[in-house]
Amino acid sequence: MTSETDRAARQAEGENGEIYRDTWGIAHLRAGSARGLARLQGRVTARDRAWQLEIERHRAQGTSASFLGPEALPWDRFVRRARLDDTARRCYTTLQERDPETADWVRAYVDGVNEGLRATPEFERVGLAPGHWESWTPLAVWLSTHILFAGFPAKLWREEAARHLGEDAVGLFATDGPGTSGSNGWLVSGARTVTGQAVIAGDPHRFIEDPGVYQQIRLACDEFDVVGLAVPGVPGIAHFGHTGTVAWAITNAMADYQDLYRERLRRTGAGVEALGPDGNWRRIARHTELVRVAGEEPVEIEVLETERGPVIAGGPEGLDDGNADGTDDGTPLALALRYPPRVTGDLGFSALLPLLRARRVADVDRALDVWAEPVNVVQAADTEGGLLHRVAGRVPVRARANRTRLVPAWEPGHEWTGWHEMPRAGLTDGVAVMANQRGPAAGLGVEFAPPHRADRIRALLDERREWASSDMPAIHTDTHLASAAPLLDQLAALDGLTAAAADLRARLLRWDRRMDAGSQEAARFAAVRSALVRRLAAEPAFASLTAPPAYPEILLPWLALLPRIGFALEHLLRAEELYGIDRPELVRQALEEAARQPAARWGDTHRLAPWRALPDPSQEAPALSGDHDCVLCTSAVPGWTDLAARGPAARYVWDLARREDSRWIVPHGASGHPDSPHHHDQLPLWLTGELAPVVTDWAHLTKESESDD
């Protein structure tokens, strides 16, 4: 129980606040000041998500292997070598200097977290006690959550693909063709709604975690009253919010703003030196850290940082396996990562308070001028008819080679020389759609999602002139798979099939191309697709890509051949020629294999597989509709597994006419405690595409008493 001293201190500061809950257990918080509200948000988040918060803190500082064991070691090693915790400290120091109000607001949130943390059964399972949050910990959590968002490891894949298959392979395997999961977002102006006010809707696609990566919350004080989706461990509402008069939402812009430099390093009696673009060797920062691993001996790692950035792979002796063929003269390979917050000491947190205080689109626009990472496409609307469609974030100006591949640190011409101006866009026929496709951020990125989801959303919106907020779930849950076309075209051209294969082909060519959980045709299509992907991956032409260099384990998923082929299948099937591979014969073999399999429904194998720090075999894996190129983006890995680890981490509909007509949902529930009735109570709605109401009337909420604290 919270001590009387702590309560008295909060009361003296006017920060005690009030906690209300709706029928879904979602917290509605009210306090007298923004600072008091931040402290209350931290305290309630710690009460609802204690285990999750501590997992994120340990992951951000690279100490999760100390209780999760060896499987967490690759992440801890990466985080320490990338210096995320130190970068967060730097960014917090900058925040104190430039924006003391926001720094104090973040510190109040941390005070609340430290007040609210209590051990739960998960802590007892691993022998862990709740730790202490520092003022910069929320910034470290944010960095840890988003450091891989821009996909810098894809540069390693491009390097390998070009080296073994030639430059044309880079485009052949580009994300535009295969399509990885991303986020959907659409803005419908008042000219296209039944109320005359705008509607914003969408769903962020992330790895599904349990507890969830988003927290539904309401934050109200004398200055503002905002509902939205917060990131547990971070104050305010950064990505999706509705203040009553203005609402905003984001999708990943797919911008490229992180660089990988090949480094030439050498060890001397005084330390380690790196060769710079001026031809001189300079001593670099070096120290060692000890990573504790549950059940095993501690692991010592060497942390190096050149003038470009932290060394995340290799060192003076090369990669982990001693591979020394990284440069033309045999100098061992090391890779340094350069990312904006490490360079500038600024994460963009000065946008968070102005977002909460926003009243109009212009306020949101102005707040996001200082945003840094990740780079997002933002859509916003207000009750006065204001509309916003822009990119927000920080992207460096540098040579194009930096954006596409690894670049040599010892050669001039790869420096950062400034920052790009963030692009803006308008609406087309009263609608703006973003689904990670090439859009306003096209000039800032290299690879984008294919246009299927964006095209489908726009086609659905074009089916009628006027929309209501209540109509949006039908778009959220659309399962049409446009990317099925190339494989179906290949099937149509086959002849000489067995009777079973011919029958299956006929069924697939009549199929409505909807990846519904109950569909046998969707399951059969997925079986043919997976069989084809496995056969392509086994072709000798791709043999050189089956064993990637000894990069850190955390980067290897980007280099795995089978998923690359699975997600690039459209391009591989449509290419005029594919390294001499007999594609029709492989398609025939895949069809015959699938025809021999027993009948099944797509949901029999396409099931939800959320990440949990502590696996729970008792949790059922529910059946899912959708696929990675559907608007209902539940992403599996063709050829590897039908299980979906990624999907809509939340869904939202912001109604500008009446905020109480807005809706939201998360995959599991508001509480992170397994024994809470609100741990998984939203899952049935999430699975069917239904949304929970956003309650705005305090009289319809239940107030928690101090004894609940």
XYZ file of C-alpha atoms in Angstrom:
709
model
C 0.000 0.000 0.000
C 1.230 3.522 -0.788
C 2.634 5.193 2.317
C 0.866 8.064 4.033
C 4.005 10.145 3.446
C 3.742 9.657 -0.321
C 0.057 10.516 -0.276
C 0.703 13.640 1.752
C 3.435 14.690 -0.664
C 1.146 14.246 -3.664
C -1.637 16.121 -1.910
C 0.710 18.991 -1.071
C 1.659 19.253 -4.715
C -1.963 19.081 -5.824
C -1.091 15.900 -7.670
C -3.198 13.243 -5.991
C -5.781 13.185 -8.766
C -8.700 10.860 -9.360
C -8.849 7.504 -11.109
C -11.980 6.353 -12.913
C -12.609 3.178 -14.900
C -15.079 2.277 -17.612
C -16.615 -1.165 -18.013
C -13.489 -2.361 -19.836
C -11.184 -1.316 -17.007
C -9.710 1.511 -19.087
C -8.243 4.242 -16.886
C -9.708 7.760 -17.061
C -7.463 10.084 -15.049
C -8.188 13.550 -13.718
C -5.792 15.869 -11.905
C -5.363 19.555 -11.212
C -2.283 20.097 -13.397
C -0.400 18.565 -16.292
C 2.415 17.607 -13.950
C 0.038 16.015 -11.481
C -1.618 14.139 -14.308
C 1.734 12.783 -15.530
C 2.496 11.491 -12.070
C -0.930 9.866 -11.891
C -0.474 8.333 -15.352
C 2.832 6.816 -14.258
C 1.333 5.453 -11.052
C -1.718 3.911 -12.734
C 0.391 2.439 -15.534
C 2.643 0.832 -12.926
C -0.402 -0.624 -11.170
C -1.907 -1.966 -14.400
C 1.283 -2.984 -16.224
C 4.012 -3.502 -13.589
C 5.531 -6.595 -15.206
C 5.413 -5.061 -18.680
C 7.046 -1.841 -17.485
C 9.898 -3.691 -15.857
C 10.402 -5.862 -18.933
C 10.663 -2.720 -21.053
C 13.041 -1.027 -18.606
C 15.353 -4.028 -18.584
C 15.187 -4.384 -22.362
C 16.021 -0.698 -22.773
C 19.106 -0.926 -20.581
C 20.220 -4.363 -21.770
C 19.666 -6.329 -18.567
C 16.774 -8.627 -19.529
C 18.946 -11.754 -19.828
C 19.646 -11.490 -16.097
C 16.212 -13.034 -15.440
C 14.909 -14.193 -18.839
C 17.992 -16.243 -19.616
C 20.210 -16.841 -22.682
C 17.450 -16.233 -25.231
C 17.435 -12.553 -24.231
C 21.209 -12.176 -24.525
C 21.338 -11.168 -28.234
C 18.979 -8.271 -27.568
C 20.877 -7.147 -24.463
C 24.151 -7.261 -26.354
C 22.717 -5.174 -29.214
C 21.156 -2.578 -26.898
C 24.402 -2.093 -25.015
C 26.552 -1.879 -28.106
C 24.076 0.565 -29.699
C 24.253 2.606 -26.457
C 20.506 3.138 -26.164
C 20.504 3.837 -22.431
C 23.332 6.358 -22.761
C 21.546 8.011 -25.686
C 18.406 8.328 -23.564
C 20.443 10.027 -20.832
C 21.851 12.474 -23.367
C 18.396 13.214 -24.758
C 17.011 13.820 -21.283
C 19.877 16.219 -20.507
C 19.082 18.112 -23.714
C 15.418 18.183 -22.736
C 16.315 19.684 -19.340
C 18.330 22.402 -21.032
C 15.914 23.303 -23.828
C 12.511 22.445 -22.386
C 12.612 22.231 -18.571
C 8.812 22.048 -18.319
C 8.640 18.846 -20.369
C 11.659 17.396 -18.562
C 9.895 18.004 -15.244
C 6.697 16.493 -16.647
C 8.576 13.333 -17.686
C 10.180 13.178 -14.238
C 6.736 13.401 -12.625
C 5.642 10.389 -14.693
C 8.701 8.496 -13.474
C 7.902 9.449 -9.875
C 4.457 7.961 -10.376
C 5.877 4.760 -11.833
C 8.218 4.353 -8.874
C 5.313 4.912 -6.481
C 3.074 2.405 -8.204
C 5.407 -0.511 -8.970
C 4.546 -3.647 -7.054
C 5.642 -7.248 -7.505
C 3.205 -9.522 -9.339
C 3.305 -13.319 -9.789
C 5.483 -12.939 -12.890
C 8.196 -11.310 -10.775
C 8.097 -14.259 -8.400
C 8.450 -16.773 -11.260
C 11.858 -15.363 -12.194
C 12.971 -14.112 -8.780
C 12.873 -10.466 -9.828
C 12.050 -7.449 -7.671
C 10.681 -4.205 -9.165
C 13.547 -1.809 -9.794
C 13.975 1.948 -9.870
C 13.112 4.103 -12.868
C 15.404 7.010 -13.700
C 14.250 10.287 -15.200
C 15.471 9.188 -18.628
C 13.982 5.692 -18.549
C 10.867 6.635 -20.591
C 13.177 7.930 -23.323
C 15.158 4.687 -23.217
C 11.931 2.681 -23.506
C 10.920 4.760 -26.526
C 14.314 4.219 -28.176
C 14.261 0.497 -27.472
C 10.754 0.179 -28.896
C 11.590 2.004 -32.127
C 15.306 1.470 -32.859
C 14.515 -1.188 -35.497
C 11.502 0.650 -36.943
C 13.413 2.107 -39.886
C 14.724 -1.333 -40.778
C 18.401 -0.467 -41.110
C 19.308 -4.209 -41.163
C 17.695 -4.353 -44.620
C 20.898 -2.740 -45.857
C 22.728 -5.906 -44.883
C 20.331 -7.925 -47.051
C 20.756 -5.581 -50.016
C 24.502 -5.910 -49.692
C 24.333 -9.707 -49.695
C 21.755 -9.913 -52.485
C 23.777 -7.624 -54.746
C 27.040 -9.429 -53.957
C 25.691 -12.877 -54.795
C 22.992 -12.197 -57.399
C 23.873 -8.825 -58.887
C 22.430 -5.337 -58.534
C 19.077 -6.284 -60.099
C 18.358 -8.495 -57.083
C 18.014 -5.432 -54.861
C 14.896 -4.287 -56.704
C 13.659 -7.821 -57.199
C 13.483 -8.379 -53.441
C 12.425 -4.812 -52.565
C 9.638 -4.394 -50.028
C 7.438 -2.743 -52.671
C 6.868 -6.143 -54.226
C 6.692 -8.568 -51.319
C 5.178 -6.335 -48.719
C 5.775 -6.600 -45.038
C 3.116 -5.596 -42.575
C 2.813 -1.980 -41.593
C -0.033 0.304 -40.499
C -3.267 1.538 -42.019
C -4.618 5.036 -41.597
C -7.265 7.006 -43.406
C -8.750 10.467 -43.057
C -12.218 11.200 -44.415
C -13.027 14.916 -44.526
C -16.352 16.368 -43.475
C -17.354 16.638 -47.133
C -17.517 12.834 -47.222
C -19.237 12.085 -43.877
C -22.862 12.058 -42.756
C -22.119 14.540 -39.942
C -20.124 17.064 -41.955
C -17.172 16.508 -39.605
C -14.065 14.482 -40.336
C -13.397 10.897 -39.285
C -9.911 9.435 -38.763
C -9.491 5.667 -38.543
C -6.847 3.012 -38.797
C -4.813 0.373 -37.057
C -1.092 0.264 -36.250
C 0.512 -3.052 -37.193
C 3.211 -4.197 -34.809
C 4.360 -7.359 -33.162
C 1.445 -8.405 -30.999
C 2.559 -8.576 -27.385
C 0.776 -9.674 -24.243
C 0.292 -7.265 -22.475
C -0.249 -5.027 -25.492
C 2.069 -2.347 -26.817
C -0.695 0.271 -26.608
C -2.622 1.404 -23.541
C -6.066 2.986 -23.908
C -6.212 5.943 -21.560
C -7.854 9.293 -20.843
C -5.847 12.211 -19.474
C -7.775 15.205 -18.125
C -6.692 18.274 -16.164
C -7.433 21.999 -16.124
C -5.613 22.449 -19.454
C -6.829 19.538 -21.550
C -8.940 16.396 -21.773
C -7.506 13.812 -24.173
C -8.324 10.195 -24.978
C -5.862 8.066 -26.873
C -3.413 5.219 -27.093
C -0.315 5.581 -24.925
C 2.857 3.506 -24.980
C 3.283 1.949 -21.507
C 6.367 3.491 -19.951
C 6.070 6.807 -21.820
C 4.014 9.803 -20.625
C 1.326 11.452 -22.694
C -0.212 10.259 -25.957
C 2.218 10.459 -28.856
C 0.659 8.563 -31.746
C -3.148 8.432 -31.567
C -5.211 11.010 -29.675
C -8.463 12.983 -29.601
C -8.721 16.178 -27.542
C -12.375 16.797 -28.339
C -11.659 19.496 -30.915
C -8.730 17.944 -32.784
C -7.616 14.349 -33.387
C -4.484 12.850 -34.871
C -3.059 9.480 -35.915
C 0.129 8.169 -37.528
C 1.526 5.473 -39.777
C 5.165 4.541 -40.311
C 6.544 6.765 -43.081
C 9.050 4.063 -44.112
C 11.737 6.754 -44.211
C 15.418 5.847 -44.105
C 17.216 7.798 -41.391
C 19.777 5.357 -39.970
C 23.113 4.565 -41.594
C 25.494 1.629 -41.365
C 29.201 2.365 -41.831
C 31.895 -0.177 -42.493
C 34.691 0.630 -40.086
C 38.382 -0.159 -40.235
C 39.512 -0.630 -36.666
C 42.856 -1.542 -35.154
C 43.920 -2.284 -31.633
C 46.863 -0.382 -30.184
C 48.569 -0.326 -26.820
C 46.454 2.693 -25.902
C 43.088 1.315 -27.035
C 41.268 1.056 -30.382
C 41.563 3.333 -33.389
C 39.348 3.869 -36.444
C 40.347 5.074 -39.894
C 38.508 8.265 -40.827
C 37.641 9.805 -44.216
C 40.664 12.108 -43.972
C 43.007 9.125 -43.977
C 43.950 9.471 -40.318
C 43.549 6.915 -37.528
C 41.819 8.265 -34.444
C 41.326 6.734 -31.056
C 37.704 5.819 -30.361
C 35.658 5.446 -27.188
C 35.962 2.015 -25.646
C 34.829 0.280 -22.485
C 33.633 -3.149 -21.435
C 30.364 -4.172 -19.805
C 29.295 -7.351 -18.066
C 25.953 -8.821 -19.104
C 24.486 -11.152 -16.518
C 22.637 -14.205 -17.849
C 20.281 -16.281 -15.718
C 21.614 -19.818 -15.366
C 24.897 -19.076 -17.109
C 28.174 -17.261 -16.582
C 28.169 -13.488 -17.200
C 29.226 -12.348 -20.673
C 31.682 -9.512 -21.155
C 31.136 -7.305 -24.182
C 33.314 -4.590 -25.648
C 31.474 -1.344 -26.360
C 33.076 0.763 -29.088
C 32.024 4.057 -30.651
C 33.604 5.804 -33.614
C 32.917 9.317 -34.857
C 30.126 7.819 -36.965
C 28.384 6.049 -34.126
C 28.345 2.969 -31.891
C 29.851 -0.241 -33.300
C 27.001 -2.772 -33.306
C 28.769 -5.631 -35.091
C 32.335 -6.857 -35.190
C 35.409 -5.042 -33.949
C 39.159 -4.900 -34.560
C 39.211 -8.676 -34.985
C 36.185 -8.814 -37.277
C 32.773 -10.364 -36.843
C 31.960 -12.787 -34.082
C 33.274 -15.775 -36.028
C 36.513 -14.067 -36.955
C 35.400 -13.456 -40.530
C 37.908 -10.999 -41.918
C 36.790 -10.561 -45.519
C 34.847 -7.377 -44.961
C 37.072 -5.017 -46.948
C 39.170 -5.144 -50.076
C 42.475 -5.352 -48.190
C 41.421 -7.969 -45.639
C 40.901 -5.471 -42.806
C 38.413 -7.026 -40.346
C 34.812 -5.934 -40.585
C 33.016 -3.777 -38.058
C 29.729 -1.893 -38.500
C 28.819 1.395 -36.838
C 25.228 2.597 -36.573
C 24.465 6.289 -36.943
C 20.975 7.332 -35.818
C 19.583 10.853 -35.231
C 19.020 10.877 -31.433
C 22.592 9.713 -30.881
C 23.827 12.562 -33.077
C 21.577 15.363 -31.813
C 20.732 14.323 -28.252
C 17.073 14.984 -29.083
C 14.256 12.450 -29.271
C 11.457 14.922 -29.984
C 9.749 14.642 -26.590
C 9.116 18.397 -26.616
C 6.165 17.589 -28.892
C 4.314 15.553 -26.267
C 2.876 18.284 -24.031
C 1.871 20.551 -26.960
C 0.011 17.597 -28.490
C -2.047 17.184 -25.329
C -2.748 20.928 -25.308
C -3.675 21.054 -28.995
C -7.012 22.599 -29.924
C -6.667 22.855 -33.689
C -4.785 21.200 -36.531
C -2.317 24.086 -36.500
C -1.368 23.183 -32.921
C -0.705 19.559 -33.886
C 1.284 20.715 -36.893
C 3.416 23.061 -34.801
C 4.013 20.437 -32.114
C 5.246 17.895 -34.639
C 7.767 20.290 -36.141
C 10.109 19.180 -33.342
C 9.380 15.448 -33.609
C 12.413 13.222 -34.211
C 11.978 9.437 -34.133
C 10.388 7.398 -35.566
C 9.524 9.265 -38.742
C 5.759 9.128 -39.249
C 3.055 10.179 -41.655
C 0.537 12.157 -39.610
C -3.129 12.702 -40.331
C -5.136 15.184 -38.268
C -8.478 16.993 -38.362
C -10.304 19.492 -36.178
C -13.877 20.585 -35.621
C -13.346 23.801 -37.599
C -12.621 21.868 -40.779
C -8.846 21.937 -40.508
C -7.031 18.994 -42.092
C -3.416 17.846 -41.949
C -1.474 15.222 -43.895
C 2.272 15.504 -43.393
C 5.489 13.698 -42.516
C 7.025 14.346 -39.099
C 10.479 13.394 -37.916
C 14.155 13.885 -38.636
C 15.849 12.508 -41.756
C 19.494 13.397 -42.494
C 20.719 14.760 -45.791
C 23.498 12.527 -47.105
C 24.670 10.594 -50.150
C 22.181 8.216 -51.698
C 24.583 5.331 -51.137
C 24.114 5.809 -47.378
C 20.405 5.155 -47.760
C 20.716 1.953 -49.738
C 23.804 0.029 -48.584
C 26.712 -0.136 -46.174
C 29.170 2.709 -46.774
C 32.904 2.905 -45.981
C 33.718 5.178 -43.064
C 37.227 5.744 -44.383
C 36.034 7.333 -47.634
C 34.801 10.947 -47.854
C 31.334 11.787 -49.098
C 29.231 9.868 -46.581
C 28.836 12.549 -43.930
C 25.505 13.956 -42.757
C 25.174 17.517 -44.045
C 21.800 18.671 -42.724
C 18.165 17.655 -42.305
C 15.424 17.192 -44.864
C 12.359 19.402 -44.760
C 9.361 17.245 -43.970
C 6.944 16.859 -46.902
C 3.240 17.649 -46.834
C 0.346 16.325 -48.887
C -3.299 17.057 -49.455
C -6.444 14.983 -49.808
C -7.871 13.466 -52.976
C -11.633 13.773 -53.289
C -11.876 14.439 -49.557
C -9.850 11.382 -48.534
C -6.256 10.668 -47.532
C -5.027 7.079 -47.196
C -1.707 5.885 -45.840
C -0.647 2.247 -45.533
C 3.160 2.545 -45.714
C 3.059 2.803 -49.503
C 4.962 5.383 -51.499
C 3.292 8.646 -50.546
C 4.426 11.961 -49.137
C 7.583 10.337 -47.733
C 8.616 8.784 -51.063
C 11.672 11.023 -51.337
C 12.850 10.076 -47.849
C 12.881 6.293 -48.146
C 14.148 3.379 -50.189
C 11.646 0.562 -49.740
C 7.945 0.919 -49.044
C 5.024 -1.403 -48.590
C 3.237 -2.461 -51.790
C 0.162 -0.424 -52.675
C -2.366 -3.218 -52.094
C -3.667 -2.128 -48.685
C -3.777 1.552 -49.609
C -5.464 0.854 -52.935
C -8.029 -1.412 -51.294
C -8.888 1.127 -48.574
C -9.364 3.856 -51.165
C -11.477 1.576 -53.356
C -13.713 0.758 -50.404
C -14.054 4.438 -49.489
C -14.929 5.256 -53.090
C -17.897 2.878 -52.991
C -20.040 5.576 -51.385
C -19.980 9.344 -51.013
C -20.814 9.610 -47.322
C -19.452 7.658 -44.378
C -20.208 7.425 -40.671
C -17.725 6.534 -37.976
C -19.741 3.381 -37.315
C -18.953 2.171 -40.849
C -15.196 1.985 -40.316
C -14.864 -1.523 -38.804
C -15.926 -2.977 -42.147
C -12.785 -1.438 -43.636
C -10.569 -2.506 -40.728
C -11.567 -6.129 -41.289
C -11.481 -6.393 -45.091
C -9.707 -9.609 -46.130
C -9.348 -9.248 -49.911
C -5.835 -10.364 -50.984
C -4.837 -8.497 -54.139
C -1.312 -9.932 -54.046
C -2.713 -13.402 -54.826
C -2.986 -12.458 -58.512
C 0.511 -13.444 -59.782
C 0.342 -16.942 -58.317
C -3.222 -17.477 -59.533
C -2.115 -16.358 -63.006
C 0.642 -18.968 -62.917
C -1.872 -21.632 -61.875
C -4.192 -20.720 -64.747
C -1.419 -21.371 -67.289
C -0.682 -24.940 -66.142
C -1.784 -28.048 -67.983
C -1.299 -31.810 -67.622
C -2.296 -31.835 -63.946
C -3.521 -34.784 -61.919
C -7.253 -34.843 -61.272
C -6.840 -33.650 -57.677
C -4.566 -30.777 -58.679
C -6.857 -29.762 -61.536
C -9.813 -29.702 -59.162
C -7.874 -27.585 -56.665
C -6.808 -25.172 -59.386
C -10.414 -24.760 -60.507
C -11.494 -24.011 -56.957
C -8.733 -21.446 -56.493
C -9.512 -19.708 -59.778
C -13.148 -19.345 -58.631
C -12.083 -18.199 -55.161
C -13.108 -14.685 -54.095
C -9.544 -14.025 -52.844
C -10.678 -13.355 -49.302
C -8.459 -14.692 -46.527
C -11.275 -15.516 -44.132
C -10.561 -17.802 -41.179
C -13.348 -20.174 -42.224
C -12.322 -20.382 -45.871
C -10.977 -23.679 -47.258
C -9.893 -21.953 -50.457
C -7.820 -19.434 -48.467
C -6.131 -22.328 -46.663
C -5.438 -24.133 -49.936
C -4.038 -20.978 -51.533
C -1.738 -20.461 -48.547
C -0.614 -24.099 -48.799
C 0.282 -23.697 -52.482
C 2.071 -20.432 -51.745
C 4.124 -21.911 -48.906
C 5.058 -24.988 -50.910
C 6.209 -22.757 -53.770
C 8.243 -20.528 -51.446
C 10.068 -23.536 -50.013
C 10.863 -24.838 -53.485
C 12.175 -21.474 -54.640
C 14.345 -21.164 -51.541
C 15.866 -24.568 -52.299
C 16.906 -23.568 -55.825
C 20.691 -23.611 -56.411
C 20.532 -20.037 -57.697
C 19.853 -18.864 -54.133
C 22.228 -21.260 -52.354
C 24.779 -18.527 -51.655
C 22.193 -16.653 -49.588
C 21.321 -19.506 -47.257
C 24.241 -18.845 -44.888
C 24.536 -15.128 -44.056
C 27.711 -13.609 -42.584
C 28.187 -13.852 -38.828
C 26.305 -10.706 -37.982
C 24.761 -10.394 -34.502
C 21.798 -12.699 -34.032
C 19.380 -9.794 -33.582
C 20.018 -8.747 -37.214
C 19.743 -12.169 -38.855
C 15.937 -12.147 -39.462
C 16.526 -9.520 -42.148
C 18.963 -11.895 -43.858
C 16.855 -15.068 -43.764
C 16.300 -16.321 -47.303
C 12.962 -18.096 -46.952
C 11.023 -15.088 -45.548
C 12.650 -12.859 -48.157
C 11.363 -15.111 -50.912
C 7.968 -15.413 -49.240
C 7.488 -11.675 -49.084
C 9.001 -11.102 -52.554
C 6.861 -13.727 -54.280
C 4.990 -11.203 -56.423
C 8.170 -9.839 -57.971
C 9.763 -13.264 -58.308
C 6.761 -14.595 -60.220
C 6.383 -11.553 -62.454
C 10.051 -11.034 -63.305
C 10.763 -11.643 -66.983
C 13.485 -14.139 -66.061
C 14.560 -15.557 -62.704
C 18.121 -16.871 -62.778
C 17.151 -19.744 -65.061
C 14.597 -21.152 -62.605
C 11.700 -23.101 -64.150
C 8.904 -21.333 -62.272
C 5.969 -23.095 -63.975
C 7.385 -26.451 -62.931
C 7.837 -25.304 -59.327
C 4.275 -23.944 -59.309
C 3.048 -27.283 -60.646
C 4.887 -29.173 -57.899
C 3.528 -26.831 -55.235
C -0.034 -27.262 -56.508
C 0.290 -31.046 -56.575
C 1.673 -31.040 -53.024
C -1.193 -28.898 -51.736
C -3.733 -31.091 -53.538
C -2.545 -34.084 -51.512
C -3.109 -32.336 -48.187
C -6.350 -32.867 -46.237
C -8.993 -30.169 -46.378
C -8.597 -27.423 -43.781
C -9.731 -23.887 -43.072
C -7.371 -20.914 -43.033
C -8.017 -20.321 -39.344
C -6.897 -23.862 -38.507
C -3.270 -22.848 -39.021
C -3.437 -19.049 -39.211
C -3.529 -18.245 -35.522
C -2.442 -15.475 -33.203
C 1.013 -15.981 -31.655
C 1.709 -12.980 -29.401
C 5.103 -12.415 -27.801
C 5.248 -12.948 -24.064
C 8.345 -12.459 -21.949
C 7.315 -15.577 -20.069
C 5.634 -18.067 -22.429
C 2.280 -19.368 -21.229
C 1.333 -22.716 -22.835
C -2.127 -22.498 -21.301
C -3.058 -19.541 -23.514
C -5.034 -20.598 -26.570
C -4.032 -19.401 -30.043
C -7.246 -18.052 -31.616
C -7.968 -18.397 -35.320
C -7.437 -15.311 -37.475
C -8.697 -13.943 -40.744
C -6.506 -11.764 -42.954
C -2.987 -11.934 -44.353
C -0.001 -9.654 -44.732
C -1.330 -7.800 -47.818
C -4.945 -7.578 -46.638
C -6.279 -4.465 -44.962
C -6.801 -6.894 -42.079
C -3.056 -7.325 -41.884
C -2.334 -10.400 -39.779
C 1.115 -11.247 -41.003
C 2.497 -14.769 -41.175
C 5.689 -15.855 -42.970
C 4.822 -17.821 -46.126
C 6.820 -21.010 -46.347
C 7.778 -20.889 -42.693
C 4.642 -20.607 -40.560
C 1.006 -19.588 -40.797
C 1.110 -18.282 -37.225
C 0.784 -14.503 -37.032
C 3.087 -12.627 -34.685
C 2.233 -9.251 -36.241
C -1.097 -7.594 -36.737
C -3.304 -4.716 -35.570
C -1.848 -3.723 -32.181
C -4.931 -1.501 -31.794
C -7.811 -0.175 -33.858
C -9.314 3.276 -33.539
C -12.001 5.502 -35.037
C -11.838 9.192 -34.102
C -15.126 11.012 -34.733
C -14.749 14.800 -34.843
C -18.506 15.386 -34.705
C -18.974 13.666 -31.326
C -15.986 12.311 -29.476
C -18.275 9.918 -27.614
C -19.031 8.253 -30.968
C -15.367 7.344 -31.301
C -14.323 3.717 -30.860
C -11.181 1.733 -30.019
C -9.913 -1.747 -29.270
C -6.681 -3.544 -28.357
C -5.871 -7.246 -28.876
C -6.089 -8.244 -25.228
C -7.235 -5.820 -22.546
C -6.468 -2.847 -20.334
C -4.781 -4.813 -17.567
C -1.487 -6.639 -17.653
C -2.413 -8.833 -14.683
C -3.487 -12.371 -15.690
C -5.943 -12.578 -12.790
C -7.732 -9.357 -13.796
C -11.130 -9.558 -15.542
C -9.724 -6.952 -17.949
C -6.640 -8.938 -18.945
C -8.137 -10.433 -22.130
C -11.705 -9.153 -22.162
C -11.257 -7.162 -25.404
C -9.879 -10.131 -27.344
C -13.284 -11.456 -28.509
C -14.152 -8.035 -29.944
C -10.724 -7.632 -31.540
C -11.047 -11.019 -33.229
C -14.422 -10.158 -34.778
C -13.518 -6.579 -35.683
C -15.821 -4.954 -33.160
C -14.778 -1.844 -31.244
C -15.394 -0.701 -27.689
C -16.954 2.722 -27.087
C -14.893 5.696 -25.982
C -16.666 6.878 -22.839
C -16.485 10.626 -22.195
C -19.186 11.186 -19.548
C -17.590 10.995 -16.098
C -20.971 10.041 -14.655
C -20.789 6.764 -16.589
C -17.437 5.851 -15.066
C -16.596 4.205 -11.747
C -14.292 6.062 -9.399
C -11.583 4.108 -7.620
C -11.158 4.805 -3.943
C -7.830 5.426 -2.230
C -8.120 1.991 -0.652
C -7.681 0.533 -4.144
C -4.247 2.157 -4.368
